[in-house]
Short mmCIF file of C-alpha atoms and ligand atoms in Angstrom, two decimals:
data_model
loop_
_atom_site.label_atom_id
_atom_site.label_comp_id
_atom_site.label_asym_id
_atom_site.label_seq_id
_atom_site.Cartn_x
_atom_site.Cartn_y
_atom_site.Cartn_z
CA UNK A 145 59.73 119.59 31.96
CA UNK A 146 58.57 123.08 31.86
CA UNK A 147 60.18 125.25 34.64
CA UNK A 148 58.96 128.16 36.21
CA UNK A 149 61.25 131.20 35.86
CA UNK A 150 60.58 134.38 36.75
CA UNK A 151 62.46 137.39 37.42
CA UNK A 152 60.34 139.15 40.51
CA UNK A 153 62.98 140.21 43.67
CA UNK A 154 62.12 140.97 46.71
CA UNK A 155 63.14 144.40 48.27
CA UNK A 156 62.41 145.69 51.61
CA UNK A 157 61.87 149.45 51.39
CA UNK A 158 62.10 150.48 54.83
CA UNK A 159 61.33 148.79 58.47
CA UNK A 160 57.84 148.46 58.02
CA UNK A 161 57.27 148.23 53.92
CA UNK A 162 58.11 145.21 51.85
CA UNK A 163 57.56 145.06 47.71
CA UNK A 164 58.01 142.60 44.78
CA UNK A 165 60.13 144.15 42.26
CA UNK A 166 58.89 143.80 38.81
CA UNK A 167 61.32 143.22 35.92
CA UNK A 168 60.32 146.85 34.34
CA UNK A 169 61.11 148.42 38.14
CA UNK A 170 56.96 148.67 39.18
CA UNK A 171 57.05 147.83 42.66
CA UNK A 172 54.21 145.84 44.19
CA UNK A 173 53.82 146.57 48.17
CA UNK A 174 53.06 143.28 50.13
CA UNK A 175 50.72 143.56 52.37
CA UNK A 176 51.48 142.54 55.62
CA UNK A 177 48.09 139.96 56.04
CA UNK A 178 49.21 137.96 52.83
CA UNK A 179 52.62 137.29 54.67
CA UNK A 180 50.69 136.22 57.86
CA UNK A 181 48.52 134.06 56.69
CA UNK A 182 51.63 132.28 54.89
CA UNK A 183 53.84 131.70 58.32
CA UNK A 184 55.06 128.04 58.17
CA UNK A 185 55.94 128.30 61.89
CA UNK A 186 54.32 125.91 64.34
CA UNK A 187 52.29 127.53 65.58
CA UNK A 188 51.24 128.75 62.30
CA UNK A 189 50.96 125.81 60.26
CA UNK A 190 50.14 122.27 61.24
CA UNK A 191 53.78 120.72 59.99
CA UNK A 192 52.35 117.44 58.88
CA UNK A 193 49.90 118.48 56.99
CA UNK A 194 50.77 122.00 56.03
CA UNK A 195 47.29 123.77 56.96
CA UNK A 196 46.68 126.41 58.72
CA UNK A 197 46.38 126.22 62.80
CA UNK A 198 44.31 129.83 62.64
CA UNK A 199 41.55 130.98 60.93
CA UNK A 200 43.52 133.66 58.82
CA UNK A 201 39.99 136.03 59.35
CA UNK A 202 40.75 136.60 63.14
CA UNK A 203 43.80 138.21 62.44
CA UNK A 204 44.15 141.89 62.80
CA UNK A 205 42.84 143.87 59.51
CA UNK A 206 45.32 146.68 60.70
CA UNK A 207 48.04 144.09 60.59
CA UNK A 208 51.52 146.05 60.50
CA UNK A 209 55.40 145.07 59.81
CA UNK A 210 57.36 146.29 62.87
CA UNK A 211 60.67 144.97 61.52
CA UNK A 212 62.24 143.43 58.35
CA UNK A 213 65.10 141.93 57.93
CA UNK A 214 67.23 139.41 56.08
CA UNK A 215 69.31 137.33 58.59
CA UNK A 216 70.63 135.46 55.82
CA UNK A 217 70.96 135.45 52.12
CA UNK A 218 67.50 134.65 50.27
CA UNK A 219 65.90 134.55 53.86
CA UNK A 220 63.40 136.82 55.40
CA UNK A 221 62.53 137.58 59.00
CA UNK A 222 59.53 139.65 60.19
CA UNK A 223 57.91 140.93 63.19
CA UNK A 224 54.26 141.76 62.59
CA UNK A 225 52.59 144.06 64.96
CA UNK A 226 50.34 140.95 66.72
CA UNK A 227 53.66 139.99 68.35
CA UNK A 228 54.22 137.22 66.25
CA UNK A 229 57.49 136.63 64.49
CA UNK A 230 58.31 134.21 61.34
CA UNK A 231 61.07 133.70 58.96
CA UNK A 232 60.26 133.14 55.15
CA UNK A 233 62.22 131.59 52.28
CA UNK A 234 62.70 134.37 49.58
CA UNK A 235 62.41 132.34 46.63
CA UNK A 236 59.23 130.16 47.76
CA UNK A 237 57.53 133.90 48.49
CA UNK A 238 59.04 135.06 44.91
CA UNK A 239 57.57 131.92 43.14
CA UNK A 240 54.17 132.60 44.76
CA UNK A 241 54.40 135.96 43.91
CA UNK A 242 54.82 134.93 40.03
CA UNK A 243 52.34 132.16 39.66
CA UNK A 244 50.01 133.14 37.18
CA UNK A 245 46.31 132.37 38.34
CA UNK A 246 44.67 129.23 37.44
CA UNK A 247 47.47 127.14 35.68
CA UNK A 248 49.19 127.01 39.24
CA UNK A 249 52.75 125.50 38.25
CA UNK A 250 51.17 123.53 35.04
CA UNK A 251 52.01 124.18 31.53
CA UNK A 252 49.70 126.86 30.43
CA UNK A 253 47.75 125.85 27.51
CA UNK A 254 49.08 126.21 23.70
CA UNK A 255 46.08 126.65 21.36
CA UNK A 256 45.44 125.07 18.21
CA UNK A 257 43.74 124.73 15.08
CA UNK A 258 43.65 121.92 12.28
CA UNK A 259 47.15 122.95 10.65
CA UNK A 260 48.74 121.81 13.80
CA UNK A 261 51.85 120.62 12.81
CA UNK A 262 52.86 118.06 15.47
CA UNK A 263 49.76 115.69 16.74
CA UNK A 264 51.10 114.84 20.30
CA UNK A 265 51.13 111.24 19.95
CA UNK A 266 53.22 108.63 21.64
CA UNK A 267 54.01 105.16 21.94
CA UNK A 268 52.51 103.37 25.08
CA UNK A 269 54.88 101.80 27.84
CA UNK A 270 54.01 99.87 30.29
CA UNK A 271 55.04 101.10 34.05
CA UNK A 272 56.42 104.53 32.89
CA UNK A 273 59.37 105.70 34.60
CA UNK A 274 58.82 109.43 35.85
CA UNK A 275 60.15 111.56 32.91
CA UNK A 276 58.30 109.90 30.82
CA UNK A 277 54.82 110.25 32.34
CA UNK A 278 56.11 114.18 33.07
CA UNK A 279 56.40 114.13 29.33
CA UNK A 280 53.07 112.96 28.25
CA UNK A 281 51.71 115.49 30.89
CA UNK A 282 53.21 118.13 29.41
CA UNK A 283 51.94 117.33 25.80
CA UNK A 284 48.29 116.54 27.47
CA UNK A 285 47.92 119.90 29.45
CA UNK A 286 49.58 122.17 26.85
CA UNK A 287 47.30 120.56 23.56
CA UNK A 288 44.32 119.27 25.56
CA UNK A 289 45.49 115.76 24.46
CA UNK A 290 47.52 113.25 23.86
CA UNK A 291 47.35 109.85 21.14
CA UNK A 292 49.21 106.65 23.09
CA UNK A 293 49.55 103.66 20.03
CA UNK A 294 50.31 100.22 21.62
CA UNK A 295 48.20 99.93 24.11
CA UNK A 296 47.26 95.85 25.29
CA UNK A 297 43.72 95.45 23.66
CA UNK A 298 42.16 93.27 26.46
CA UNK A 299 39.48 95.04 27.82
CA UNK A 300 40.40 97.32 31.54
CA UNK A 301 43.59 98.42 30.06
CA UNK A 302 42.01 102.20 29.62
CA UNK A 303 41.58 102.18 33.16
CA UNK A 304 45.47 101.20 33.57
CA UNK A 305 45.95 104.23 31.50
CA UNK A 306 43.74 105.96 33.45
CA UNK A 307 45.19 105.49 36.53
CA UNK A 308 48.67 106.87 35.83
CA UNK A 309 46.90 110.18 35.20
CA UNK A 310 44.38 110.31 37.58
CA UNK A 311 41.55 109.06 38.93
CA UNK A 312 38.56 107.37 37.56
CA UNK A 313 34.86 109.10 37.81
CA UNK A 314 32.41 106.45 37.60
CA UNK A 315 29.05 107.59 36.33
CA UNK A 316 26.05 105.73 35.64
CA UNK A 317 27.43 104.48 32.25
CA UNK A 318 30.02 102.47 34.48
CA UNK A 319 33.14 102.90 35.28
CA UNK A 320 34.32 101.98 32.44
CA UNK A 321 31.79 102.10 29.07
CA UNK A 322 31.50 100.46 25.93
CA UNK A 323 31.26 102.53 22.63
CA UNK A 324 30.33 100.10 19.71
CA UNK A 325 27.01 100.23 17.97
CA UNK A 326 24.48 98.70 19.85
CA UNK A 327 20.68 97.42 18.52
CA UNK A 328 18.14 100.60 18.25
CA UNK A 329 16.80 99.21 21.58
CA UNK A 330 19.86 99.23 23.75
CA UNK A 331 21.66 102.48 22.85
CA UNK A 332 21.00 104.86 25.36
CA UNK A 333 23.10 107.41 23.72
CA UNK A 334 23.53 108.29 20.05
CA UNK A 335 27.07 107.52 20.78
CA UNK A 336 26.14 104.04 20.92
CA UNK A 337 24.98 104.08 17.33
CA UNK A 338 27.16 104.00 14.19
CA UNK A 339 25.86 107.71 13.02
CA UNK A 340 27.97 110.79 12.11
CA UNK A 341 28.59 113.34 16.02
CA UNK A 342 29.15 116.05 15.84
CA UNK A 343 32.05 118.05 17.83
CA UNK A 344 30.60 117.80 21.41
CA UNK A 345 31.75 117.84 25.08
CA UNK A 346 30.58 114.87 27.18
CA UNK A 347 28.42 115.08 29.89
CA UNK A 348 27.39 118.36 29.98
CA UNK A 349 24.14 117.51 32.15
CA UNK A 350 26.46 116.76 34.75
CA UNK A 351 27.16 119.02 37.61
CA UNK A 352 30.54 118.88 37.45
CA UNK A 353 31.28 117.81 33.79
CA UNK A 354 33.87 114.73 33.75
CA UNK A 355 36.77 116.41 33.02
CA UNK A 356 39.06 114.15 31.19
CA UNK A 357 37.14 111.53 29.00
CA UNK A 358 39.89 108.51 27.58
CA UNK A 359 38.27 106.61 24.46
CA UNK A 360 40.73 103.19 24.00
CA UNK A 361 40.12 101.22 20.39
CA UNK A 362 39.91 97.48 21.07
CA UNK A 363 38.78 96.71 17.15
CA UNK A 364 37.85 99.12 13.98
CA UNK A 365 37.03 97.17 11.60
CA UNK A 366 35.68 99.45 9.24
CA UNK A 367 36.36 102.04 6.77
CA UNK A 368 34.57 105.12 8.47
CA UNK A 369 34.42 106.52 12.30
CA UNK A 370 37.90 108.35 11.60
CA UNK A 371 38.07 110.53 14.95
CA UNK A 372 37.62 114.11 15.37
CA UNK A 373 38.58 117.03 17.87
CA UNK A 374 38.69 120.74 18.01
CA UNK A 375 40.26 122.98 20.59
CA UNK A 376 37.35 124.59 22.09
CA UNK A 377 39.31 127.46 23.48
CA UNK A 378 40.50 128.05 19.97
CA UNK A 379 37.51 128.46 19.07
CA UNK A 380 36.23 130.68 21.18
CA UNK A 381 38.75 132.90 21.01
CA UNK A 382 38.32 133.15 17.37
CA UNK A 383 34.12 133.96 18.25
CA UNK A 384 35.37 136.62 20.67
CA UNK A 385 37.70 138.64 17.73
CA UNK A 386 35.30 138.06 15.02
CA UNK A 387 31.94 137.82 16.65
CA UNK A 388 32.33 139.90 19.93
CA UNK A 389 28.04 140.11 20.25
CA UNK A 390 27.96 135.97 19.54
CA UNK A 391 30.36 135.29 22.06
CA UNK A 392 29.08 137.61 24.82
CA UNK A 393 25.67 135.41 24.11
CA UNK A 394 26.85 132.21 24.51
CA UNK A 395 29.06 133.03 27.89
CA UNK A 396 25.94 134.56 29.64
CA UNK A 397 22.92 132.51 28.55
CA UNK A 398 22.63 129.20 30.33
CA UNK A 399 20.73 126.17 28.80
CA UNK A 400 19.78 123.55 30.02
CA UNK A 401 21.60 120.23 29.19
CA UNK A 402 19.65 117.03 30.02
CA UNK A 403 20.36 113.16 29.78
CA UNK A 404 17.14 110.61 30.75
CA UNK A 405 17.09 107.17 30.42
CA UNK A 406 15.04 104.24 32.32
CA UNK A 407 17.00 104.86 35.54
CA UNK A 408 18.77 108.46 34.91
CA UNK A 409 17.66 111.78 34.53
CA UNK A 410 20.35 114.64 35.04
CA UNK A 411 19.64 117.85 34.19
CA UNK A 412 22.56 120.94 34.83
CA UNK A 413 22.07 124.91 33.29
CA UNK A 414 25.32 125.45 32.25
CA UNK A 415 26.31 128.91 29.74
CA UNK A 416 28.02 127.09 26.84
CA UNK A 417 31.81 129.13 26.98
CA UNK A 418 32.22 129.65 30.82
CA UNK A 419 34.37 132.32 31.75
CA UNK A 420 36.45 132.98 34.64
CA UNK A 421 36.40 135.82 36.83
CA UNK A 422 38.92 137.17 34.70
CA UNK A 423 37.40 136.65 31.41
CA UNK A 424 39.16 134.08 30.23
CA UNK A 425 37.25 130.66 28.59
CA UNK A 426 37.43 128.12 31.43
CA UNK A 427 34.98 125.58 30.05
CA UNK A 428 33.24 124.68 27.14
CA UNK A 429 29.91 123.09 27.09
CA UNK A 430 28.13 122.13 23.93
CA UNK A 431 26.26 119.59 22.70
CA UNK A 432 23.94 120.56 20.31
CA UNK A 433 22.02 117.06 20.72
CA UNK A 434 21.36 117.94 24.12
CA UNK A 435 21.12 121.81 24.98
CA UNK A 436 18.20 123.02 25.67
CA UNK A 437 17.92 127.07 25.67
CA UNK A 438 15.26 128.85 28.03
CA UNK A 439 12.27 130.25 26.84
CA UNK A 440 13.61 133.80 25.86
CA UNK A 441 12.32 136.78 24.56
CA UNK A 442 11.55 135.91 20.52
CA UNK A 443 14.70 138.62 19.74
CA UNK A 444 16.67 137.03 22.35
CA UNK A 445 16.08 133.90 21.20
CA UNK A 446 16.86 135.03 17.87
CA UNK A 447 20.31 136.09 19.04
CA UNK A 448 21.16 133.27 20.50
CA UNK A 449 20.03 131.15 17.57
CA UNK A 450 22.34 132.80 15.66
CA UNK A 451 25.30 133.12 17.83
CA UNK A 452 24.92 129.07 18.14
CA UNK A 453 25.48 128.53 14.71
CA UNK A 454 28.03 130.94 14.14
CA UNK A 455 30.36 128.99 16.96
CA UNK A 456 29.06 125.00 16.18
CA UNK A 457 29.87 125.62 12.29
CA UNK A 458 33.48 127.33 13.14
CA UNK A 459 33.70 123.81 15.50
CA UNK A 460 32.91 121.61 12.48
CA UNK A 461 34.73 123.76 10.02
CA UNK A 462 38.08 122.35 8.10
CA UNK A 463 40.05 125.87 10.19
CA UNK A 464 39.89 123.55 13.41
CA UNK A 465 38.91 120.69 13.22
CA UNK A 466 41.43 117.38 12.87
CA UNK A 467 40.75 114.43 12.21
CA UNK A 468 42.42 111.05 12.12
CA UNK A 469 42.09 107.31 12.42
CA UNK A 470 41.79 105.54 15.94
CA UNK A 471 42.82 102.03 14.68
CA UNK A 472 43.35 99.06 17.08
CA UNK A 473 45.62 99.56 20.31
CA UNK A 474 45.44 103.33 20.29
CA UNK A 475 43.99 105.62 23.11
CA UNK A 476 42.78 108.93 23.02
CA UNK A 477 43.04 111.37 26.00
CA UNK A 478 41.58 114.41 25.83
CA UNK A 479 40.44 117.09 28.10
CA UNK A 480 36.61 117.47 28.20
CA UNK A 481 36.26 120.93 29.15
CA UNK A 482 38.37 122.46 26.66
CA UNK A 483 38.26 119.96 23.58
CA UNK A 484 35.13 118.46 21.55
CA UNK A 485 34.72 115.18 19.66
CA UNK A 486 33.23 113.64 17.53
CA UNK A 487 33.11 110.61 14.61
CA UNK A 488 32.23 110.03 11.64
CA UNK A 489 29.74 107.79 10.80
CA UNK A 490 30.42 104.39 9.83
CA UNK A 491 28.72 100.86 8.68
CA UNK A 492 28.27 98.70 11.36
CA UNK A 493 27.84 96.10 8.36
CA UNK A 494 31.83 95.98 7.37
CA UNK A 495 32.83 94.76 10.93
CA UNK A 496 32.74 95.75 14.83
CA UNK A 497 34.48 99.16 15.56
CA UNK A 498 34.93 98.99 19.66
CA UNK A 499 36.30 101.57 22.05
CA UNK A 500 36.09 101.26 25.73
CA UNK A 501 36.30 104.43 27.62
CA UNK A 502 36.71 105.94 30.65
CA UNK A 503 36.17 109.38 32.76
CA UNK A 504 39.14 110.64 35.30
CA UNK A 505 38.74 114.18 37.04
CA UNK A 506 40.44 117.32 35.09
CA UNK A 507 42.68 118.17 38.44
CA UNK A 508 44.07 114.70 38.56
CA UNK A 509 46.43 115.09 35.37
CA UNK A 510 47.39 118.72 36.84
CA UNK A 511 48.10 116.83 40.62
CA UNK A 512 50.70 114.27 38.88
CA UNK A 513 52.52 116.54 36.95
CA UNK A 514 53.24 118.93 39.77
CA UNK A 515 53.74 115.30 42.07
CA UNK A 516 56.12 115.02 39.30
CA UNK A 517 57.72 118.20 38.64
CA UNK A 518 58.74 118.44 42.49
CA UNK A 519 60.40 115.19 42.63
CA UNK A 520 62.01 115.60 39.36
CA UNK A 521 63.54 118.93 39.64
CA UNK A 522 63.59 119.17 43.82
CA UNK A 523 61.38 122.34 43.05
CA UNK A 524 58.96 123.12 46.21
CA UNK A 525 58.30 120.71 48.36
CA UNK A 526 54.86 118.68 49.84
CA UNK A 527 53.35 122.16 52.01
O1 LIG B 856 32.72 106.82 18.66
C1 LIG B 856 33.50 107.70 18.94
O2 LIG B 856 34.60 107.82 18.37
C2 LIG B 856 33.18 108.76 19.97
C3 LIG B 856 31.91 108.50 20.70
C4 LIG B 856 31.37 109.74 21.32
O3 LIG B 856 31.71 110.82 20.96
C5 LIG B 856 30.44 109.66 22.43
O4 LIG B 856 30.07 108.55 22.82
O5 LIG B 856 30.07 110.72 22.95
#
C-alpha cells in the first residue's frame, strides 16, 4: 500500500514566524489563520465528530503568533494573538502540508496507453480480508480499472462487488441493469443492441456523471463483443502536446448531452475534457452518440468539428485503445470519468452475451482505500 513520504520540516523562525522547510531549503511561511482554523482543542473542534465548533470566517484576518514553541519533540504549541492557545502534532501538520491537491492520500493516477504491459486483473475472493481489497484499490485508482475473473454468475453478485468498493447509484435504468441485446422495441439505449460503441463515458446527461460504472459477464456466448477501454486522461494529454488549439476547444465549449425515453429526459451541458482549477483533466465526457454542440458561429463550429475528430479518432486508435475478452464470471471496474468503453459488435444469432452492471459513486473507492490505509498502516486517524 502506497505510503505517503515526504520530506517537508517544520522550523520556527522566530517567536511570531513559523515555515515549512522544503527539501531544496525554500521556506514556506505559515500563516497564522491556516493553523487556527486547524486547532483540535475542544473548544475548537467538536471531538466526536471532528468539525469545527467556529465558523473559521469570524476569526481575526490580522490573526498573529505571539509565541512558538516545541514543548516536546515533534510537538508544537502556539499562542495566537485572539488569546487562544493549542498544541499541534508536527507530523499530522507536515503531512497536510505535503498532500498534493485532489488525490488527497490516494494513489495518484499512472497513465496508459494500449502497450500497457500489465492489465490489472485479479482473481475474485469472496469476503476479502483488508490487504487484499487495499490491493485492488490501488490497481483501480492508479489504472482507472481493475479485471476480477471468478466472480459467482447468479445475477446481484455485481452489486456484492459493488459494495466492497462503494456505494451503489441507482438511476432510472435500475439499480442494477441488464446489457444483452434486446428486440428493436425494448432497447432504450444502443447499448442494449448487439452493434459496434464506440469509446464513450456513461451518462454524461447526468448532473453528476456516475462515477464508477461495473459491467459483470453472466454468459458470452459469441465470437464478437471483445471489450474495449482507453485512458481518457491519456488521451488528452496527448491532444494538449500535439493539438494545443483542439484541446483548448474541447475544455471550454460545453454541449449538451441528452438521454429521453418514455419516462426520462435528462439533459446536462457539460465541456467534454473538464479541467480543474489548476489545469489539469478532471473529467472526461464524450459520447459522440449523444453530444449535442450549441449553435456556434459557422468558424466556431468548424473548430470544434475538427477538434472532435482529432480527439474521438486518437480514442479509437490502436496507440490507446485495449481490448480484450469479457468471458463468463469476469467483472470489469472502471472509472467513468477518466476511462471510455466500448464493444464490438457481435451476432446476437450465435448465442446470448449478458452483462449485468452497476453504477457506485467515484469518491466511494477513494473513501475505502484511505478507511483502509489508516487501519492498515496506523497512519492518521478518524478527524
Ligand atoms: O456491451 C458492452 O460491453 C458495453 C455496453 C456499453 O458500453 C453501454 O451500455 O454503454
Amino acid at each position: 500500500m502506497a505510503s505517503q513520504p515526504h520530506s517537508l520540516k517544520l522550523k520556527i523562525s522566530s517567536a511570531t514566524q513559523l515555515s515549512v522547510v522544503h527539501p531544496n531549503g525554500d521556506q514556506t511561511g505559515i500563516h497564522p489563520l491556516w493553523l487556527r482554523e486547524r486547532c483540535q482543542d475542544p473548544d475548537s473542534m467538536d471531538l466526536q465528530s471532528g468539525q469545527r465548533l467556529h465558523d473559521p470566517s469570524d476569526f481575526d484576518l490580522d490573526l498573529r503568533y505571539v509565541s512558538l514553541s516545541a514543548p516536546a519533540p515533534g510537538r508544537l504549541h502556539v499562542r495566537f494573538s485572539d488569546g487562544h492557545e493549542a498544541d499541534f502534532a508536527e507530523g499530522e501538520l507536515l503531512a497536510e502540508a505535503a498532500m498534493p491537491p485532489g488525490d488527497y492520500g490516494c494513489p495518484a493516477p499512472v497513465f496508459w496507453e494500449s502497450k500497457l504491459a500489465n492489465m490489472p486483473r485479479a482473481q475474485w475472493r469472496e469476503n476479502p480480508e483488508d490487504a487484499q481489497v487495499a490491493a485492488w484499490m490501488e490497481s483501480f485508482l492508479r489504472y482507472g480499472f481493475i479485471i476480477f475473473q471468478g466472480v459467482p454468475t447468479d445475477p446481484g453478485q455485481v452489486l456484492k462487488v459493488a459494495s466492497v468498493f462503494g456505494w451503489p447509484r441507482e438511476t432510472n435504468f435500475g439499480v442494477t441493469f441488464e446489457v444483452r441485446s434486446k428486440p428493436a422495441a425494448e432497447a432504450n439505449d444502443l447499448g442494449y443492441t448487439s452493434i459496434k460503441l464506440d469509446p464513450h463515458t456513461d451518462n454524461p446527461y447526468r448532473s453528476p456523471v456516475p462515477g464508477v460504472q461495473l459491467l459483470h459477464c453472466l454468459a458470452n456466448e459469441t465470437s464478437g463483443g471483445l471489450s474495449t477501454l482507453v485512458d481518457g486522461f491519456t488521451v488528452a494529454e496527448a491532444l494538449r502536446t500535439r493539438d494545443p488549439e483542439g484541446f483548448r476547444i474541447l475544455s471550454t465549449t460545453p454541449v449538451r448531452f441528452r438521454f429521453r425515453d418514455k419516462d426520462t429526459e435528462l439533459l446536462s451541458s457539460a465541456v467534454p475534457i473538464e479541467l480543474d482549477a489548476r489545469g489539469k483533466v478532471r473529467t472526461i465526457r464524450f459520447s459522440p452518440r449523444l453530444d449535442f454542440v450549441p449553435l456556434l458561429p459557422p468558424e466556431e463550429l468548424a473548430a470544434y468539428y475538427r477538434a472532435r475528430r482529432v480527439f474521438d479518432h486518437a480514442l479509437r486508435s490502436p496507440e490507446f485503445e485495449i481490448r480484450f475478452l469479457l468471458d463468463k464470471g469476469d467483472l470489469v471496474m472502471f472509472d467513468n470519468c477518466r476511462l471510455l468503453h466500448g464493444r464490438t459488435g457481435f451476432d446476437p444469432q450465435e448465442g446470448l452475451r449478458h452483462l449485468q452492471g452497476c453504477y457506485i459513486d467515484i469518491d466511494g473507492p477513494r473513501s475505502r482505500y484511505r478507511v483502509l490505509r489508516r487501519s492498515l498502516t496506523g497512519a492518521g486517524s478518524a478527524t
